[in-house]
Short mmCIF file of C-alpha atoms and ligand atoms in Angstrom, two decimals:
data_model
loop_
_atom_site.label_atom_id
_atom_site.label_comp_id
_atom_site.label_asym_id
_atom_site.label_seq_id
_atom_site.Cartn_x
_atom_site.Cartn_y
_atom_site.Cartn_z
CA MET A 1 28.65 9.44 -27.59
CA VAL A 2 32.37 9.46 -28.26
CA PRO A 3 33.26 11.73 -25.32
CA VAL A 4 31.32 9.42 -22.99
CA LEU A 5 33.33 6.39 -24.03
CA THR A 6 36.56 8.32 -24.04
CA ARG A 7 35.86 9.53 -20.55
CA ARG A 8 34.97 6.06 -19.31
CA SER A 9 38.14 4.56 -20.74
CA ALA A 10 40.17 7.48 -19.38
CA MET A 11 38.78 6.74 -15.92
CA ALA A 12 39.35 3.02 -16.31
CA GLY A 13 42.86 3.76 -17.52
CA ALA A 14 43.49 5.96 -14.50
CA LEU A 15 42.35 3.16 -12.25
CA ALA A 16 44.53 0.56 -13.95
CA ALA A 17 47.48 2.90 -13.53
CA LEU A 18 46.58 3.34 -9.89
CA LEU A 19 46.46 -0.36 -9.21
CA ALA A 20 49.56 -1.19 -11.20
CA PRO A 21 51.79 1.89 -11.22
CA GLY A 22 54.12 1.95 -14.15
CA SER A 23 53.26 -1.52 -15.36
CA ARG A 24 51.38 -1.86 -18.63
CA GLN A 25 51.73 -5.60 -18.51
CA ALA A 26 50.09 -5.74 -15.08
CA ALA A 27 47.24 -3.54 -16.33
CA ALA A 28 46.72 -5.86 -19.28
CA ASN A 29 46.58 -8.79 -16.88
CA ALA A 30 44.12 -7.05 -14.53
CA PRO A 31 41.31 -9.33 -13.39
CA PRO A 32 38.01 -8.99 -15.24
CA ALA A 33 35.37 -6.63 -13.91
CA LEU A 34 32.40 -7.96 -11.94
CA ARG A 35 30.02 -6.32 -14.44
CA ASP A 36 31.52 -8.40 -17.26
CA LEU A 37 31.59 -11.67 -15.32
CA ALA A 38 27.93 -11.14 -14.41
CA ALA A 39 26.95 -10.01 -17.92
CA ALA A 40 28.51 -13.17 -19.39
CA LYS A 41 25.68 -15.01 -17.61
CA GLY A 42 23.02 -12.40 -18.42
CA ILE A 43 23.15 -11.00 -14.88
CA LEU A 44 23.23 -7.28 -14.08
CA TYR A 45 25.72 -6.35 -11.33
CA GLY A 46 25.89 -3.01 -9.55
CA SER A 47 26.30 -1.08 -6.32
CA CYS A 48 24.66 1.70 -4.37
CA VAL A 49 26.44 5.05 -4.50
CA GLN A 50 25.95 8.56 -3.16
CA GLY A 51 26.17 11.62 -5.39
CA ALA A 52 28.80 13.15 -3.12
CA GLN A 53 31.02 10.07 -3.53
CA LEU A 54 30.99 10.53 -7.31
CA ALA A 55 31.40 14.29 -7.36
CA ALA A 56 35.20 14.20 -7.14
CA GLU A 57 35.48 11.81 -10.11
CA ASP A 58 38.37 10.20 -8.24
CA ASP A 59 39.71 6.65 -8.03
CA PHE A 60 36.46 5.48 -6.39
CA THR A 61 34.39 6.81 -9.30
CA ALA A 62 36.73 5.05 -11.70
CA LEU A 63 36.23 1.82 -9.77
CA VAL A 64 32.43 2.16 -9.95
CA LEU A 65 32.66 2.64 -13.70
CA ARG A 66 34.99 -0.33 -14.04
CA GLU A 67 33.07 -2.82 -11.92
CA CYS A 68 29.40 -1.81 -12.14
CA ALA A 69 26.80 -2.01 -14.88
CA ALA A 70 24.15 -0.57 -12.56
CA ILE A 71 23.99 1.92 -9.72
CA VAL A 72 21.40 2.73 -7.05
CA PRO A 73 21.19 6.02 -5.15
CA GLU A 74 21.89 5.06 -1.53
CA ASN A 75 19.69 7.81 -0.07
CA GLU A 76 19.06 10.56 -2.60
CA MET A 77 15.70 9.32 -3.88
CA LYS A 78 14.23 8.79 -0.43
CA TRP A 79 11.21 11.01 0.07
CA GLN A 80 12.43 12.54 3.32
CA TRP A 81 15.70 13.56 1.67
CA MET A 82 13.84 15.27 -1.16
CA SER A 83 10.91 16.94 0.55
CA HIS A 84 10.57 19.26 3.51
CA ARG A 85 7.27 20.97 2.68
CA PRO A 86 3.94 19.56 1.51
CA ASP A 87 4.04 18.52 -2.12
CA GLU A 88 7.44 20.11 -2.78
CA GLU A 89 10.27 17.87 -3.85
CA ASP A 90 13.85 18.86 -4.65
CA PHE A 91 14.62 16.80 -7.70
CA SER A 92 18.12 18.26 -7.99
CA ILE A 93 19.21 15.79 -5.27
CA PRO A 94 18.51 12.58 -7.24
CA ASP A 95 19.08 14.32 -10.58
CA ARG A 96 22.83 14.32 -10.03
CA ILE A 97 22.98 10.54 -9.78
CA VAL A 98 20.48 10.01 -12.57
CA ASP A 99 22.55 12.27 -14.82
CA PHE A 100 25.70 10.36 -13.87
CA ALA A 101 24.06 7.06 -14.80
CA THR A 102 22.88 8.50 -18.07
CA ARG A 103 26.27 10.03 -18.88
CA TYR A 104 28.13 6.78 -18.24
CA ARG A 105 25.41 4.47 -19.56
CA LEU A 106 24.79 2.68 -16.30
CA ALA A 107 21.48 1.03 -15.56
CA LEU A 108 19.75 2.73 -12.63
CA ARG A 109 17.62 1.12 -9.90
CA GLY A 110 15.06 3.44 -8.37
CA HIS A 111 15.26 3.24 -4.56
CA ASN A 112 12.73 3.97 -3.17
CA LEU A 113 9.33 5.57 -3.71
CA LEU A 114 7.90 4.95 -0.23
CA TRP A 115 9.66 3.88 2.98
CA TYR A 116 8.06 4.34 6.39
CA TRP A 117 11.49 5.15 7.88
CA ARG A 118 12.25 7.97 5.47
CA THR A 119 8.89 9.68 5.06
CA PRO A 120 8.65 13.48 5.42
CA ASP A 121 7.23 14.77 8.71
CA TRP A 122 4.64 16.87 6.89
CA PHE A 123 3.16 13.69 5.38
CA LYS A 124 2.86 12.11 8.82
CA ALA A 125 0.90 15.16 9.99
CA LEU A 126 -1.71 14.96 7.19
CA PRO A 127 -5.28 14.06 8.10
CA ARG A 128 -6.25 10.48 7.38
CA GLY A 129 -7.90 9.61 4.08
CA GLN A 130 -8.06 11.50 0.86
CA SER A 131 -5.30 14.07 1.37
CA ALA A 132 -2.79 11.42 2.45
CA GLU A 133 -3.76 9.22 -0.48
CA SER A 134 -3.37 12.01 -3.03
CA ALA A 135 -0.03 13.10 -1.57
CA MET A 136 1.26 9.51 -1.78
CA VAL A 137 0.00 8.99 -5.33
CA ARG A 138 1.43 12.33 -6.36
CA ARG A 139 4.88 11.42 -4.98
CA VAL A 140 4.86 8.08 -6.81
CA THR A 141 3.58 9.56 -10.04
CA GLU A 142 6.02 12.48 -10.13
CA MET A 143 9.06 10.29 -9.49
CA CYS A 144 8.10 7.66 -12.05
CA ARG A 145 7.21 10.27 -14.68
CA ARG A 146 10.34 12.32 -14.18
CA TYR A 147 12.73 9.38 -14.40
CA ARG A 148 10.77 7.43 -16.97
CA GLY A 149 13.16 5.83 -19.41
CA ARG A 150 16.12 6.28 -17.10
CA VAL A 151 15.19 4.09 -14.14
CA PHE A 152 14.71 0.44 -15.11
CA CYS A 153 13.02 -0.68 -11.88
CA TRP A 154 11.50 0.85 -8.76
CA ASP A 155 11.39 -0.31 -5.17
CA VAL A 156 7.84 0.96 -4.76
CA VAL A 157 7.24 0.23 -1.08
CA ASN A 158 10.39 -0.54 0.88
CA GLU A 159 10.05 -3.11 3.70
CA PRO A 160 6.25 -3.50 3.78
CA ILE A 161 6.14 -6.61 6.01
CA ASP A 162 6.39 -6.97 9.78
CA VAL A 163 5.36 -10.31 11.26
CA GLU A 164 5.40 -8.96 14.82
CA THR A 165 2.21 -6.92 14.45
CA GLY A 166 -0.16 -9.88 14.59
CA ARG A 167 -2.10 -8.62 11.56
CA ALA A 168 -3.36 -11.41 9.31
CA ASP A 169 -1.88 -9.68 6.25
CA ALA A 170 1.44 -9.09 8.10
CA LEU A 171 1.58 -5.53 6.78
CA ARG A 172 3.93 -3.33 8.77
CA LYS A 173 2.22 -0.67 10.85
CA THR A 174 3.32 2.41 8.97
CA VAL A 175 2.00 5.87 8.35
CA PHE A 176 0.73 4.62 4.97
CA LEU A 177 -1.26 1.81 6.54
CA ASP A 178 -2.62 4.15 9.23
CA GLU A 179 -3.58 7.01 6.96
CA ILE A 180 -4.60 5.23 3.76
CA GLY A 181 -5.37 1.64 4.76
CA PRO A 182 -4.14 -1.79 3.60
CA ASP A 183 -4.79 -0.90 -0.06
CA TYR A 184 -1.99 1.67 -0.02
CA LEU A 185 0.45 -0.80 -1.53
CA ASP A 186 -1.82 -1.64 -4.46
CA LEU A 187 -2.57 2.07 -5.02
CA ALA A 188 1.13 2.90 -5.07
CA HIS A 189 1.95 0.09 -7.50
CA ARG A 190 -0.89 1.09 -9.83
CA ALA A 191 0.23 4.73 -9.82
CA ALA A 192 3.80 3.65 -10.58
CA ARG A 193 2.74 1.43 -13.47
CA GLU A 194 0.57 4.14 -14.93
CA ALA A 195 3.34 6.73 -14.75
CA ASP A 196 6.01 4.44 -16.25
CA PRO A 197 4.60 1.29 -17.84
CA ALA A 198 8.08 -0.01 -18.74
CA ALA A 199 9.73 0.06 -15.30
CA SER A 200 9.84 -3.17 -13.30
CA LEU A 201 8.03 -2.79 -9.98
CA VAL A 202 9.77 -4.40 -7.02
CA VAL A 203 8.72 -5.29 -3.47
CA ASN A 204 11.97 -4.87 -1.50
CA GLU A 205 12.30 -6.66 1.86
CA TYR A 206 14.88 -7.52 4.51
CA GLY A 207 15.11 -10.29 7.11
CA ILE A 208 14.18 -13.10 4.69
CA VAL A 209 17.52 -14.87 4.25
CA TYR A 210 18.36 -16.76 7.42
CA ASP A 211 17.10 -20.05 8.85
CA THR A 212 15.25 -18.75 11.92
CA PRO A 213 11.58 -18.99 12.85
CA ALA A 214 11.19 -15.21 12.43
CA ALA A 215 12.75 -15.21 8.96
CA GLU A 216 10.69 -18.26 7.96
CA GLN A 217 7.52 -16.48 9.07
CA LYS A 218 8.55 -13.39 7.15
CA ARG A 219 9.28 -15.40 3.99
CA THR A 220 5.79 -16.90 4.21
CA ALA A 221 4.27 -13.45 4.75
CA VAL A 222 6.15 -12.06 1.75
CA LEU A 223 4.93 -14.93 -0.42
CA ARG A 224 1.33 -14.37 0.73
CA LEU A 225 1.62 -10.65 -0.04
CA LEU A 226 2.96 -11.34 -3.53
CA GLU A 227 0.20 -13.91 -4.12
CA ARG A 228 -2.44 -11.38 -3.02
CA MET A 229 -0.98 -8.74 -5.31
CA LYS A 230 -1.05 -11.15 -8.25
CA ARG A 231 -4.62 -12.20 -7.43
CA ASN A 232 -5.75 -8.56 -7.28
CA ALA A 233 -4.00 -7.84 -10.58
CA THR A 234 -1.77 -5.34 -8.79
CA PRO A 235 1.20 -4.66 -11.05
CA VAL A 236 4.30 -6.27 -9.52
CA ASP A 237 7.30 -7.70 -11.35
CA ALA A 238 9.95 -8.71 -8.85
CA LEU A 239 10.92 -9.40 -5.27
CA GLY A 240 13.97 -7.53 -3.99
CA VAL A 241 15.95 -9.47 -1.36
CA GLN A 242 18.05 -6.98 0.59
CA ALA A 243 20.59 -9.56 1.90
CA HIS A 244 22.39 -7.68 4.66
CA LEU A 245 24.34 -10.73 5.82
CA ASP A 246 25.66 -11.16 9.35
CA ILE A 247 28.84 -13.15 10.06
CA GLY A 248 28.61 -15.67 12.88
CA GLY A 249 24.99 -14.89 13.64
CA ASP A 250 21.93 -16.83 12.53
CA PRO A 251 22.30 -20.07 10.54
CA PHE A 252 21.75 -20.07 6.78
CA SER A 253 20.04 -22.97 5.05
CA PRO A 254 20.79 -22.97 1.31
CA PRO A 255 17.96 -25.46 0.51
CA LYS A 256 15.34 -23.47 2.45
CA PHE A 257 16.35 -20.17 0.90
CA ARG A 258 16.58 -21.80 -2.53
CA ARG A 259 13.04 -23.19 -2.13
CA PHE A 260 11.72 -19.77 -1.18
CA LEU A 261 13.20 -18.25 -4.35
CA ALA A 262 11.63 -21.03 -6.41
CA ASP A 263 8.25 -20.29 -4.80
CA VAL A 264 8.59 -16.62 -5.71
CA ALA A 265 9.63 -17.49 -9.26
CA ALA A 266 6.63 -19.83 -9.56
CA LEU A 267 4.39 -16.78 -9.14
CA GLY A 268 5.88 -15.49 -12.39
CA LEU A 269 8.06 -12.93 -10.62
CA ASP A 270 11.70 -12.04 -11.08
CA ILE A 271 14.09 -11.75 -8.16
CA GLN A 272 16.79 -9.19 -7.45
CA ILE A 273 19.46 -9.15 -4.75
CA THR A 274 19.25 -5.48 -3.88
CA GLU A 275 21.54 -4.69 -0.92
CA LEU A 276 24.20 -7.36 -0.40
CA ASP A 277 26.82 -6.69 2.29
CA ALA A 278 27.97 -8.35 5.53
CA THR A 279 28.44 -7.12 9.07
CA ASP A 280 31.60 -8.58 10.63
CA GLU A 281 31.20 -7.55 14.28
CA ARG A 282 31.49 -11.14 15.52
CA ALA A 283 34.48 -11.98 13.31
CA PRO A 284 38.06 -11.86 14.69
CA ALA A 285 40.13 -8.70 14.35
CA GLU A 286 42.77 -10.35 12.17
CA ILE A 287 42.08 -9.15 8.66
CA ALA A 288 42.78 -12.30 6.65
CA ALA A 289 40.53 -14.37 8.91
CA ARG A 290 37.82 -11.73 8.87
CA ASP A 291 37.89 -11.28 5.09
CA GLY A 292 37.73 -15.06 4.72
CA LEU A 293 34.57 -15.26 6.82
CA VAL A 294 32.92 -12.39 4.94
CA ALA A 295 33.82 -14.05 1.63
CA ASP A 296 32.42 -17.40 2.83
CA ALA A 297 29.14 -15.72 3.73
CA TYR A 298 28.95 -14.10 0.27
CA ALA A 299 29.80 -17.44 -1.39
CA ARG A 300 27.26 -19.55 0.49
CA PHE A 301 24.53 -17.00 -0.04
CA LEU A 302 25.28 -16.36 -3.72
CA ASP A 303 25.65 -20.04 -4.62
CA ALA A 304 22.12 -20.68 -3.37
CA ALA A 305 20.68 -17.46 -4.80
CA LEU A 306 22.23 -17.58 -8.28
CA ASP A 307 21.04 -21.13 -8.78
CA GLU A 308 17.57 -19.60 -9.34
CA PRO A 309 17.38 -18.49 -12.97
CA ALA A 310 14.63 -15.92 -12.22
CA LEU A 311 17.27 -13.97 -10.28
CA GLY A 312 18.88 -11.58 -12.73
CA VAL A 313 20.16 -8.59 -10.75
CA VAL A 314 22.79 -8.49 -7.99
CA VAL A 315 23.52 -5.22 -6.20
CA THR A 316 25.99 -4.81 -3.32
CA TRP A 317 25.25 -2.09 -0.78
CA GLY A 318 28.47 -0.32 -1.68
CA LEU A 319 31.56 -1.39 -3.59
CA SER A 320 34.45 -0.47 -1.30
CA ASP A 321 34.79 -0.36 2.49
CA ARG A 322 35.63 3.32 1.96
CA HIS A 323 31.91 4.04 1.61
CA SER A 324 29.59 1.77 3.60
CA TRP A 325 26.69 2.44 5.96
CA ILE A 326 28.11 -0.32 8.21
CA VAL A 327 31.53 1.34 8.43
CA ARG A 328 29.85 4.72 9.03
CA HIS A 329 27.80 3.12 11.84
CA GLU A 330 24.51 4.06 10.20
CA CYS A 331 23.28 0.49 10.50
CA ASN A 332 21.80 -1.01 13.60
CA ALA A 333 24.22 -0.88 16.57
CA GLN A 334 24.35 -4.67 16.68
CA GLY A 335 26.33 -4.52 13.43
CA TRP A 336 29.11 -2.36 14.89
CA ARG A 337 32.42 -3.87 15.98
CA LYS A 338 33.00 -3.59 19.70
CA ASP A 339 36.80 -3.32 19.29
CA GLY A 340 36.42 -0.09 17.32
CA LEU A 341 38.12 -1.51 14.21
CA PRO A 342 36.51 -0.49 10.93
CA SER A 343 34.24 -3.18 9.46
CA ARG A 344 35.09 -4.80 6.12
CA PRO A 345 31.70 -5.56 4.53
CA LEU A 346 32.28 -5.05 0.78
CA PRO A 347 34.18 -6.47 -2.23
CA PHE A 348 37.00 -3.86 -2.18
CA ASP A 349 38.87 -2.49 0.84
CA ALA A 350 39.06 1.22 1.66
CA ALA A 351 42.22 1.54 -0.48
CA LEU A 352 40.26 -0.05 -3.36
CA ALA A 353 42.17 -3.35 -3.35
CA ARG A 354 40.16 -6.48 -4.20
CA LYS A 355 39.20 -8.58 -1.20
CA ARG A 356 38.16 -12.19 -0.94
CA ALA A 357 34.53 -11.04 -1.09
CA TRP A 358 35.31 -9.83 -4.63
CA THR A 359 36.70 -13.26 -5.47
CA ALA A 360 33.56 -14.88 -4.03
CA LEU A 361 31.33 -12.69 -6.21
CA ALA A 362 33.48 -13.39 -9.27
CA ALA A 363 33.41 -17.15 -8.62
CA ALA A 364 29.64 -17.11 -8.06
CA PHE A 365 29.04 -15.30 -11.36
CA ARG A 366 31.37 -17.72 -13.16
CA ALA A 367 29.51 -20.71 -11.72
CA ALA A 368 25.99 -19.30 -12.26
CA PRO A 369 23.77 -20.95 -14.84
CA PRO A 370 23.24 -18.60 -17.80
CA ARG A 371 20.07 -16.51 -17.82
CA PRO A 372 17.94 -16.19 -20.95
CA PRO A 373 19.95 -13.94 -23.28
CA GLY A 374 18.74 -10.36 -23.35
CA LYS A 375 16.41 -10.66 -20.37
CA TRP A 376 18.26 -8.64 -17.74
CA ALA A 377 21.57 -6.99 -18.32
CA ALA A 378 21.12 -5.89 -21.91
CA PRO A 379 17.58 -4.42 -21.65
CA ALA A 380 18.33 -2.47 -18.46
CA LEU A 381 21.37 -0.94 -20.10
CA ALA A 382 19.63 -0.30 -23.42
CA LEU A 383 16.86 1.66 -21.70
CA HIS A 384 18.79 4.90 -21.69
CA HIS A 385 19.20 4.85 -25.42
CA ALA A 386 15.86 3.44 -26.46
CA ARG A 387 13.57 5.72 -24.47
CA ARG A 388 15.33 9.02 -23.99
C1 LIG B 1 20.57 3.07 4.50
C2 LIG B 1 21.74 3.91 4.01
O1 LIG B 1 22.76 3.04 3.59
C3 LIG B 1 22.24 4.81 5.09
O2 LIG B 1 23.20 5.73 4.58
C4 LIG B 1 21.08 5.59 5.73
O3 LIG B 1 21.56 6.28 6.84
C5 LIG B 1 19.95 4.67 6.15
O4 LIG B 1 19.55 3.88 5.03
N1 LIG B 1 17.55 -0.94 3.83
C6 LIG B 1 17.34 -0.07 2.79
C7 LIG B 1 18.30 1.02 2.52
O5 LIG B 1 16.40 -0.28 2.01
O6 LIG B 1 17.70 2.17 1.99
C8 LIG B 1 19.08 1.38 3.76
O7 LIG B 1 20.06 2.34 3.43
C9 LIG B 1 19.67 0.15 4.39
C10 LIG B 1 18.58 -0.81 4.82
#
């Protein structure tokens, strides 16, 4: 235990020195960490990371340890990353991040068990029916068993809804739907619960934030899905709202979004913000103006979201602009800047200086109503010790 703490404070010390070279006084006056501001209200704050970003144990790693109480593997748990042959998974890929979380006592979100977009080719080639169902259940069961006690929640099926298909249940047309049928979601959730009864099971969805007819339809479809799952006694504990914001795009209606969260909470479910960031392709080049717009988007969104007490987890999809899928142009091309300037989607810039988005997050946590003590932050963090 002692070496862990020593190492964490050594890293934090290194970071303070980096931000305030030669000035002890400045280090002592350093702003609080987001993890502490969130925890003061019973909220768990974290970021996605990649194993390779942590391997160097550099200033970025120190920043993650300073600011985050939770981490999420950005890609390493995705089935396609782990498996290239039928029923063979390379657990060493996620293990590195899981071990990091354990070593530094960070809560760990499991992301994700099934995602149509990152499903191995061999699975897509399986015959319909039984063999596909057993391969899916096996994947879910193995992941949940292996990381039992170290992962506090799982995104079981990522992005299950697509309102464009015209199906009454609005289920996305995926390989799982094709090969197993509309019950695949319930089967996956049951397998997850059986393999790790303590992990929270999350339905994680995008495109449900803005005030557009398509987003409104999708919110309704998500609610109907969650209601059906509850009615069928399918184990489900939370809705994950991805929250990839878009500056200068669609309008945002705080009351409509707020009402949606209340409807989800009324089903007895918790809510997590799972992938907060902001594309800035429509914002001006000038950095102060751009950072101001990104911060405003964070603030407006978070003020509405954090007003809902069932929302206890906030995760940004990265911590610093040094490592972001938007900056790397791995997001949809409509999120890329046309002038070729690097985007600035996250709370810290690429040199790890705080941006106004950081200030917006800090202010939102400070203003948030307190959550029931011990419901979120503390239990997720205690998991590593209690169940290992
Ligand atoms: C993204 C990663 O950030 C990228 O590195 C990768 O190339 C594609 O996936 N919704 C999700 C995340 O649930 O898993 C996605 O992550 C972003 C959109």
